[in-house]
Coordinates of C-alpha atoms in Angstrom, one line a residue:
M29 CA 18.4 18.2 54.6
D30 CA 22.1 18.5 53.6
K31 CA 24.2 21.2 55.3
L32 CA 24.4 24.4 53.2
S33 CA 27.8 25.2 51.7
V34 CA 29.9 27.9 53.3
Q35 CA 31.5 28.8 50.0
P36 CA 30.4 31.8 48.0
Y37 CA 28.8 31.4 44.6
K38 CA 31.3 30.5 41.9
G39 CA 33.1 33.6 40.6
T40 CA 32.2 35.8 43.6
R41 CA 34.1 36.7 46.7
D42 CA 33.5 37.2 50.4
F43 CA 35.0 40.4 51.8
Y44 CA 36.0 40.0 55.4
P45 CA 37.1 43.1 57.3
A46 CA 40.7 42.7 56.1
E47 CA 39.6 42.4 52.5
M48 CA 37.2 45.4 52.9
K49 CA 40.1 47.5 54.2
L50 CA 42.0 46.7 51.1
R51 CA 39.1 47.3 48.8
N52 CA 38.3 50.7 50.5
W53 CA 42.0 51.6 50.1
F54 CA 41.8 50.8 46.4
F55 CA 38.7 52.9 45.9
G56 CA 39.8 55.7 48.1
K57 CA 42.9 56.2 45.9
V58 CA 40.7 56.2 42.8
R59 CA 38.2 58.7 44.2
G60 CA 40.9 61.0 45.5
T61 CA 42.7 61.0 42.2
L62 CA 39.7 61.6 40.0
T63 CA 38.0 64.2 42.1
Q64 CA 41.3 66.2 42.0
S65 CA 40.8 66.3 38.2
C66 CA 37.1 67.4 38.8
F67 CA 35.5 64.1 37.7
E68 CA 32.1 63.8 39.4
E69 CA 30.8 60.5 40.8
Y70 CA 27.5 59.0 39.8
D71 CA 25.8 55.6 40.0
G72 CA 22.9 53.8 38.4
P73 CA 20.6 50.8 39.1
M74 CA 21.8 47.2 39.4
L75 CA 18.9 46.1 37.1
E76 CA 18.4 47.3 33.5
S77 CA 16.3 46.3 30.6
L78 CA 17.8 43.4 28.7
D79 CA 17.1 45.3 25.5
L80 CA 19.7 47.9 26.6
Y81 CA 22.6 45.4 26.3
A82 CA 21.1 43.7 23.2
A83 CA 21.0 47.1 21.4
K84 CA 24.7 47.8 22.3
S85 CA 26.4 44.4 22.1
G86 CA 24.0 42.2 20.2
E87 CA 21.2 40.0 21.5
E88 CA 23.2 36.8 21.5
L89 CA 26.1 38.3 23.5
A90 CA 23.7 40.0 25.9
K91 CA 21.8 36.8 26.7
E92 CA 25.0 34.7 27.0
Q93 CA 27.0 36.9 29.3
T94 CA 24.3 38.4 31.5
Y95 CA 22.3 37.2 34.4
N96 CA 18.9 37.8 33.0
F97 CA 15.3 37.0 33.9
T98 CA 11.7 37.9 33.2
D99 CA 10.0 39.8 36.1
R100 CA 6.4 39.4 37.3
G101 CA 5.3 42.0 34.8
G102 CA 6.8 40.1 31.9
R103 CA 9.7 42.5 31.4
G104 CA 13.1 41.2 30.4
L105 CA 15.7 42.4 32.8
A106 CA 19.4 41.9 33.3
I107 CA 21.8 42.4 36.2
R108 CA 24.2 45.0 34.8
P109 CA 27.3 43.4 33.2
E110 CA 28.8 46.8 32.4
M111 CA 28.1 50.5 33.0
T112 CA 28.5 52.2 29.6
P113 CA 24.9 51.6 28.4
T114 CA 23.6 52.9 31.8
V115 CA 25.5 56.1 31.7
A116 CA 24.5 56.7 28.1
R117 CA 20.9 56.2 29.1
M118 CA 21.3 58.6 32.0
V119 CA 22.9 61.3 29.8
A120 CA 20.1 60.9 27.2
A121 CA 17.4 61.2 29.9
K122 CA 18.7 64.7 30.9
M123 CA 20.7 65.7 27.8
G124 CA 19.1 69.2 27.7
E125 CA 19.8 69.9 31.3
L126 CA 23.4 68.9 31.7
N127 CA 26.5 71.1 31.6
Y128 CA 28.9 69.8 28.9
P129 CA 31.4 68.5 28.7
L130 CA 30.6 66.1 31.5
K131 CA 33.4 64.4 33.4
W132 CA 31.9 61.5 35.3
F133 CA 33.1 58.4 37.1
C134 CA 31.6 55.5 39.1
I135 CA 32.8 52.5 41.0
S136 CA 30.0 49.9 40.8
N137 CA 29.7 46.1 41.0
M138 CA 28.9 44.2 37.9
Y139 CA 27.9 40.6 37.1
R140 CA 28.9 38.6 33.9
Y141 CA 28.1 34.9 33.3
E142 CA 31.5 33.7 32.1
R143 CA 34.2 31.3 33.1
P144 CA 36.1 32.5 36.1
Q145 CA 39.9 32.8 35.6
R146 CA 42.8 35.0 36.6
G147 CA 41.8 38.6 36.4
R148 CA 38.2 37.7 35.5
L149 CA 35.3 36.8 37.9
R150 CA 31.5 36.7 37.6
E151 CA 31.1 39.5 40.2
F152 CA 33.5 42.3 40.2
W153 CA 33.8 46.0 40.9
Q154 CA 34.7 48.3 38.0
L155 CA 35.8 51.9 37.7
N156 CA 34.2 53.6 34.8
V157 CA 35.5 57.0 33.7
D158 CA 33.8 59.0 30.9
I159 CA 33.7 62.4 29.3
F160 CA 30.6 63.4 27.3
G161 CA 30.2 66.4 25.0
C162 CA 33.8 67.0 23.7
D163 CA 34.5 66.0 20.1
T164 CA 38.2 66.7 20.0
Y165 CA 41.3 64.8 21.0
E166 CA 41.4 66.9 24.2
A167 CA 38.8 64.6 25.9
D168 CA 40.8 61.5 24.7
L169 CA 43.9 63.0 26.3
D170 CA 42.1 63.9 29.6
V171 CA 40.7 60.3 29.9
I172 CA 44.0 58.7 29.1
Q173 CA 45.7 61.0 31.6
S174 CA 43.2 60.0 34.3
A175 CA 44.0 56.3 33.8
I176 CA 47.8 57.1 34.1
N177 CA 47.2 59.2 37.2
V178 CA 45.1 56.5 38.9
L179 CA 48.0 54.0 38.4
R180 CA 50.6 56.6 39.5
A181 CA 48.6 57.2 42.7
Y182 CA 49.5 53.7 43.8
G183 CA 53.2 54.3 43.1
A184 CA 53.3 52.8 39.6
D185 CA 55.7 54.3 37.0
E186 CA 56.4 53.8 33.3
S187 CA 58.5 50.7 33.9
M188 CA 55.3 48.9 35.2
F189 CA 52.6 49.8 32.6
C190 CA 52.1 51.1 29.1
V191 CA 49.1 52.6 27.3
H192 CA 48.7 51.2 23.8
I193 CA 46.8 53.6 21.5
N194 CA 45.1 53.3 18.1
N195 CA 42.2 54.9 16.3
R196 CA 39.3 53.0 14.8
R197 CA 38.7 55.6 12.0
F198 CA 42.4 55.4 11.0
F199 CA 42.3 51.6 11.2
N200 CA 39.3 51.3 9.0
D201 CA 40.7 53.8 6.4
V202 CA 44.1 52.0 6.2
I203 CA 42.5 48.5 5.9
A204 CA 40.1 49.8 3.3
A205 CA 43.0 51.2 1.3
I206 CA 45.2 48.0 1.6
A207 CA 42.4 45.5 1.1
G208 CA 40.4 47.5 -1.4
T209 CA 37.3 47.0 0.7
D210 CA 34.6 49.2 2.2
Q211 CA 34.0 50.1 5.9
E212 CA 32.0 46.9 6.5
G213 CA 34.9 44.9 5.1
A214 CA 37.3 46.8 7.3
R215 CA 35.0 45.9 10.3
R216 CA 35.3 42.2 9.5
V217 CA 39.1 42.5 9.3
S218 CA 39.1 44.3 12.7
K219 CA 37.5 41.3 14.3
V220 CA 40.4 39.1 13.1
V221 CA 43.0 41.6 14.2
D222 CA 41.4 41.9 17.6
R223 CA 42.0 38.2 18.2
K224 CA 45.4 37.8 16.6
N225 CA 47.2 37.4 19.9
K226 CA 44.7 34.8 21.1
V227 CA 45.0 32.4 18.1
T228 CA 47.9 30.8 16.2
R229 CA 49.6 32.5 13.3
E230 CA 48.1 29.9 11.0
A231 CA 44.6 30.6 12.2
Y232 CA 45.1 34.3 11.9
E233 CA 46.3 34.1 8.3
S234 CA 43.5 31.6 7.5
S235 CA 40.9 34.0 8.8
M236 CA 42.4 36.9 6.8
K237 CA 42.3 34.8 3.6
E238 CA 38.7 33.8 4.2
L239 CA 38.0 37.6 4.0
G240 CA 39.7 37.7 0.6
L241 CA 43.1 39.1 1.6
S242 CA 46.2 38.0 -0.3
D243 CA 49.6 37.2 1.2
E244 CA 50.8 40.6 0.0
Q245 CA 47.9 42.4 1.7
I246 CA 48.4 40.5 4.9
A247 CA 52.1 41.4 4.9
K248 CA 51.3 45.1 4.5
I249 CA 49.0 44.9 7.5
D250 CA 51.6 43.0 9.5
A251 CA 54.1 45.8 8.8
L252 CA 51.8 48.3 10.5
Y253 CA 52.1 46.4 13.8
G254 CA 55.8 47.5 14.1
M255 CA 55.4 51.2 13.0
G256 CA 55.4 54.3 15.0
V257 CA 52.5 56.7 14.8
K258 CA 54.2 59.2 12.3
E259 CA 55.2 56.4 9.9
A260 CA 51.8 54.7 10.1
T261 CA 49.7 57.8 9.6
A262 CA 51.8 58.9 6.6
L263 CA 50.3 55.9 4.8
C264 CA 46.8 57.4 4.9
P265 CA 47.4 61.2 5.5
D266 CA 43.8 62.2 4.5
S267 CA 42.2 60.0 7.2
Q268 CA 40.4 61.9 9.9
G269 CA 41.7 59.2 12.3
A270 CA 45.3 59.9 11.2
A271 CA 44.8 63.6 12.1
E272 CA 43.3 62.6 15.5
L273 CA 46.2 60.3 16.3
N274 CA 48.8 62.9 15.4
S275 CA 47.1 65.5 17.5
L276 CA 46.8 63.2 20.4
F277 CA 50.4 62.0 20.3
D278 CA 51.7 65.5 19.8
A279 CA 49.9 66.5 23.0
L280 CA 51.1 63.4 24.8
E281 CA 54.7 64.4 23.9
K282 CA 54.3 68.0 24.9
T283 CA 52.8 67.1 28.3
G284 CA 55.4 64.5 29.1
M285 CA 52.9 61.7 29.1
D286 CA 54.3 60.0 26.0
K287 CA 56.7 58.0 28.3
Y288 CA 53.6 56.0 29.4
C289 CA 52.2 55.6 25.9
T290 CA 52.8 53.9 22.6
F291 CA 51.1 53.6 19.2
D292 CA 49.8 50.1 18.5
F293 CA 48.0 49.3 15.3
G294 CA 46.8 46.0 16.7
I295 CA 44.6 47.7 19.4
I296 CA 41.1 47.4 18.1
R297 CA 38.7 47.0 21.1
G298 CA 36.3 44.5 19.7
L299 CA 33.0 46.2 20.4
D300 CA 31.6 47.9 17.3
Y301 CA 30.4 51.1 19.1
Y302 CA 34.0 52.5 19.3
T303 CA 34.5 55.1 16.6
G304 CA 37.8 56.9 17.2
T305 CA 40.6 56.7 19.7
V306 CA 40.9 53.2 21.4
F307 CA 43.5 52.2 24.0
E308 CA 44.5 49.4 26.3
V309 CA 46.7 49.6 29.4
F310 CA 49.2 46.7 29.6
D311 CA 51.0 45.4 32.7
L312 CA 54.7 45.2 31.7
A313 CA 55.7 42.6 34.4
P314 CA 56.8 39.4 32.6
E315 CA 54.7 37.2 34.9
N316 CA 51.6 39.3 34.4
N317 CA 52.1 40.7 30.9
R318 CA 48.6 41.3 29.7
A319 CA 46.0 44.0 29.0
M320 CA 44.6 45.2 32.3
F321 CA 41.8 47.5 31.0
G322 CA 40.9 49.7 28.1
G323 CA 38.4 52.0 26.4
G324 CA 38.0 54.5 23.7
R325 CA 35.7 57.0 21.9
Y326 CA 32.1 56.2 21.2
D327 CA 30.2 58.9 19.3
N328 CA 26.8 57.2 18.8
L329 CA 25.7 55.5 22.0
V330 CA 23.4 58.3 23.3
G331 CA 21.7 58.1 19.9
L332 CA 20.3 54.7 21.0
F333 CA 17.9 56.6 23.2
V334 CA 17.3 60.0 21.5
K335 CA 17.0 60.2 17.7
N336 CA 19.7 62.3 16.1
A337 CA 21.5 62.9 19.4
K338 CA 24.9 64.3 18.8
I339 CA 26.7 63.8 22.2
S340 CA 30.1 62.1 21.9
G341 CA 31.7 60.1 24.6
V342 CA 35.1 58.7 25.5
G343 CA 35.9 56.6 28.5
Y344 CA 37.2 53.3 30.0
G345 CA 36.5 50.6 32.5
M346 CA 39.0 49.1 35.0
G347 CA 38.1 46.0 37.0
D348 CA 39.2 45.7 40.6
V349 CA 40.5 42.1 40.1
T350 CA 43.0 43.1 37.4
L351 CA 44.0 46.2 39.4
E352 CA 44.7 44.0 42.5
N353 CA 46.8 41.6 40.4
F354 CA 48.8 44.5 39.0
L355 CA 49.4 46.0 42.5
V356 CA 50.4 42.6 44.0
T357 CA 52.7 41.8 41.1
H358 CA 54.6 45.1 41.5
K359 CA 54.4 45.0 45.3
L360 CA 52.5 48.3 45.5
I361 CA 50.1 47.4 48.3
P362 CA 51.3 48.9 51.6
D363 CA 50.8 47.4 55.1
L364 CA 47.3 48.6 55.9
T365 CA 47.3 47.6 59.5
G366 CA 47.9 50.2 62.1
G367 CA 47.9 53.8 61.0
E368 CA 45.2 55.8 62.7
A369 CA 44.7 55.4 66.4
K370 CA 42.2 52.8 67.4
V371 CA 41.4 52.5 71.2
L372 CA 39.8 49.7 73.1
V373 CA 38.3 50.8 76.4
T374 CA 38.9 48.0 78.9
R375 CA 36.6 47.4 81.9
F376 CA 36.8 46.6 85.6
D377 CA 34.0 45.4 87.9
D378 CA 34.4 48.4 90.3
V379 CA 33.5 51.0 87.6
P380 CA 29.9 51.5 86.4
Y381 CA 29.2 50.4 82.8
E382 CA 27.8 53.8 81.9
A383 CA 31.2 55.4 82.9
Y384 CA 32.9 53.4 80.3
V385 CA 30.3 54.2 77.7
K386 CA 30.9 57.9 78.5
L387 CA 34.7 57.4 78.2
A388 CA 34.3 55.7 74.8
D389 CA 32.1 58.6 73.6
T390 CA 34.6 61.1 74.9
L391 CA 37.4 59.5 72.9
R392 CA 35.2 59.6 69.7
E393 CA 34.5 63.3 70.4
S394 CA 38.2 63.9 70.5
G395 CA 38.5 62.4 67.0
V396 CA 39.8 59.0 67.9
A397 CA 38.2 55.7 66.9
A398 CA 37.2 53.8 70.1
S399 CA 35.2 50.8 71.2
L400 CA 34.1 49.6 74.6
Y401 CA 35.1 46.0 75.4
L402 CA 31.9 43.9 75.4
G403 CA 31.6 41.2 78.0
S404 CA 33.3 40.6 81.4
K405 CA 36.6 38.7 80.7
K406 CA 39.7 39.2 82.8
F407 CA 42.0 42.2 82.0
G408 CA 44.6 40.0 80.3
K409 CA 42.0 38.5 77.9
Q410 CA 40.9 42.1 77.0
I411 CA 44.5 43.0 76.1
D412 CA 44.7 39.9 73.9
Y413 CA 41.5 40.9 72.2
A414 CA 43.0 44.4 71.5
V415 CA 46.2 43.0 70.1
K416 CA 44.4 40.5 67.8
G417 CA 42.0 43.3 66.7
D418 CA 44.8 45.6 65.6
Y419 CA 44.0 48.2 68.3
T420 CA 46.8 50.7 68.7
H421 CA 45.9 51.6 72.3
V422 CA 43.9 50.6 75.3
A423 CA 42.3 52.9 77.8
I424 CA 42.4 51.8 81.4
M425 CA 40.1 53.4 84.0
G426 CA 39.7 51.7 87.3
G427 CA 37.9 53.0 90.4
S428 CA 40.8 55.3 91.4
E429 CA 41.2 56.8 87.9
L430 CA 37.4 57.4 87.8
A431 CA 37.5 59.2 91.2
E432 CA 40.5 61.4 90.0
G433 CA 38.9 62.1 86.6
T434 CA 41.9 60.5 84.7
V435 CA 42.5 57.6 82.4
K436 CA 45.6 55.6 81.6
I437 CA 46.4 55.2 77.9
K438 CA 48.6 52.3 77.0
D439 CA 50.4 52.4 73.6
L440 CA 50.5 48.7 72.4
N441 CA 53.1 49.3 69.8
A442 CA 55.5 51.5 71.8
R443 CA 54.7 49.7 75.0
T444 CA 54.4 53.0 76.9
E445 CA 51.8 54.3 79.2
A446 CA 50.6 57.8 80.0
V447 CA 48.0 59.3 82.3
C448 CA 45.8 62.2 81.2
N449 CA 42.5 63.8 82.2
N450 CA 39.4 62.0 80.7
T451 CA 38.2 65.1 78.9
A452 CA 37.9 65.4 75.1
E453 CA 40.4 68.2 75.0
A454 CA 43.0 66.3 77.0
L455 CA 42.5 63.1 75.0
A456 CA 42.7 65.0 71.7
A457 CA 45.9 66.7 72.9
Y458 CA 47.4 63.3 73.8
F459 CA 46.6 61.6 70.5
C460 CA 47.7 64.6 68.4
N461 CA 51.1 64.3 69.9

């Protein structure tokens, strides 16, 4: 039998302790920021019915981009590729019991069967932030503000990212007016506009003309890409989407968040379930200038589960891979080594093992992370182990220290040494100083 590969499955990652420390730092910042704004954390199952994704995104897309299988009971299941259908299902299951508006978030791992590339893997962790049960622009504002605050928590500012905002209702109304089409025709145009930066100009115009648009109509749509929100919404003043955009941008200006945001008629968000505000957050670094994540308002998803359900939602999803690329690009990841005290209890042959176990426990009781050296190597080798393991201190207790009820604490960074009593109170006092 051939040797098994040591490489992880294509598009997935191993997280050694150093990478886990970084990942926990990422997620700790997110949790701290969102809980300060009273978002509550939830989670759902890794497995869902394949029908759930087919109903939301279409059967072909669901089967192509999910890891799916038939279980022993003949049920079609998928490993979750996203969280929005799950949270909509969860809200629908207890819709009469929940306290609206809901402000929820989760940090969960997802799987999508697609080609791995920069910013996109087959397994990834994603932050999902959603507000349910508020129909006004205020929820849109709160969600966008949460995205801004998450990035600011890492030290990012308006020179590093920008939130591009549009509105699907406004888009559909303007396109219907320019092209003389209905809402279905506007939806077809939205698919072309959504891909305009991924294809050549010739391909873009060709697709537009296939939908029946003339050169003059295409030019009118092109003009919208360079307009500000006031100029654009004036073209279709009776549109509900125009009113929503103006209310949102007025609030962004009055709260000072407008410096992070811009109107962008080309932002569509390709999924059909978006109904109102849509947005994407762009990295402004020339070497990483791309949309990092996005979201928007979806008013009808809960209705997939409960007939005539009228619970609106607005939210976004941010993947950990694109977030890490952004932070690396802008040099926003601090040195995560060191920090809190971490003590290695060294050992000598003339001290009983249980005395060292007790010392390690006493250090932990004092609020300090501590580990007893395992094995019987010479003292110098134990110090080498502490240095390589990023320990900040070593505790030294030989036979004389044990008899005196003391311990030597060696600071590996400052290269200093102190003697203190081996009680939790004395050790806590030492490390607090």
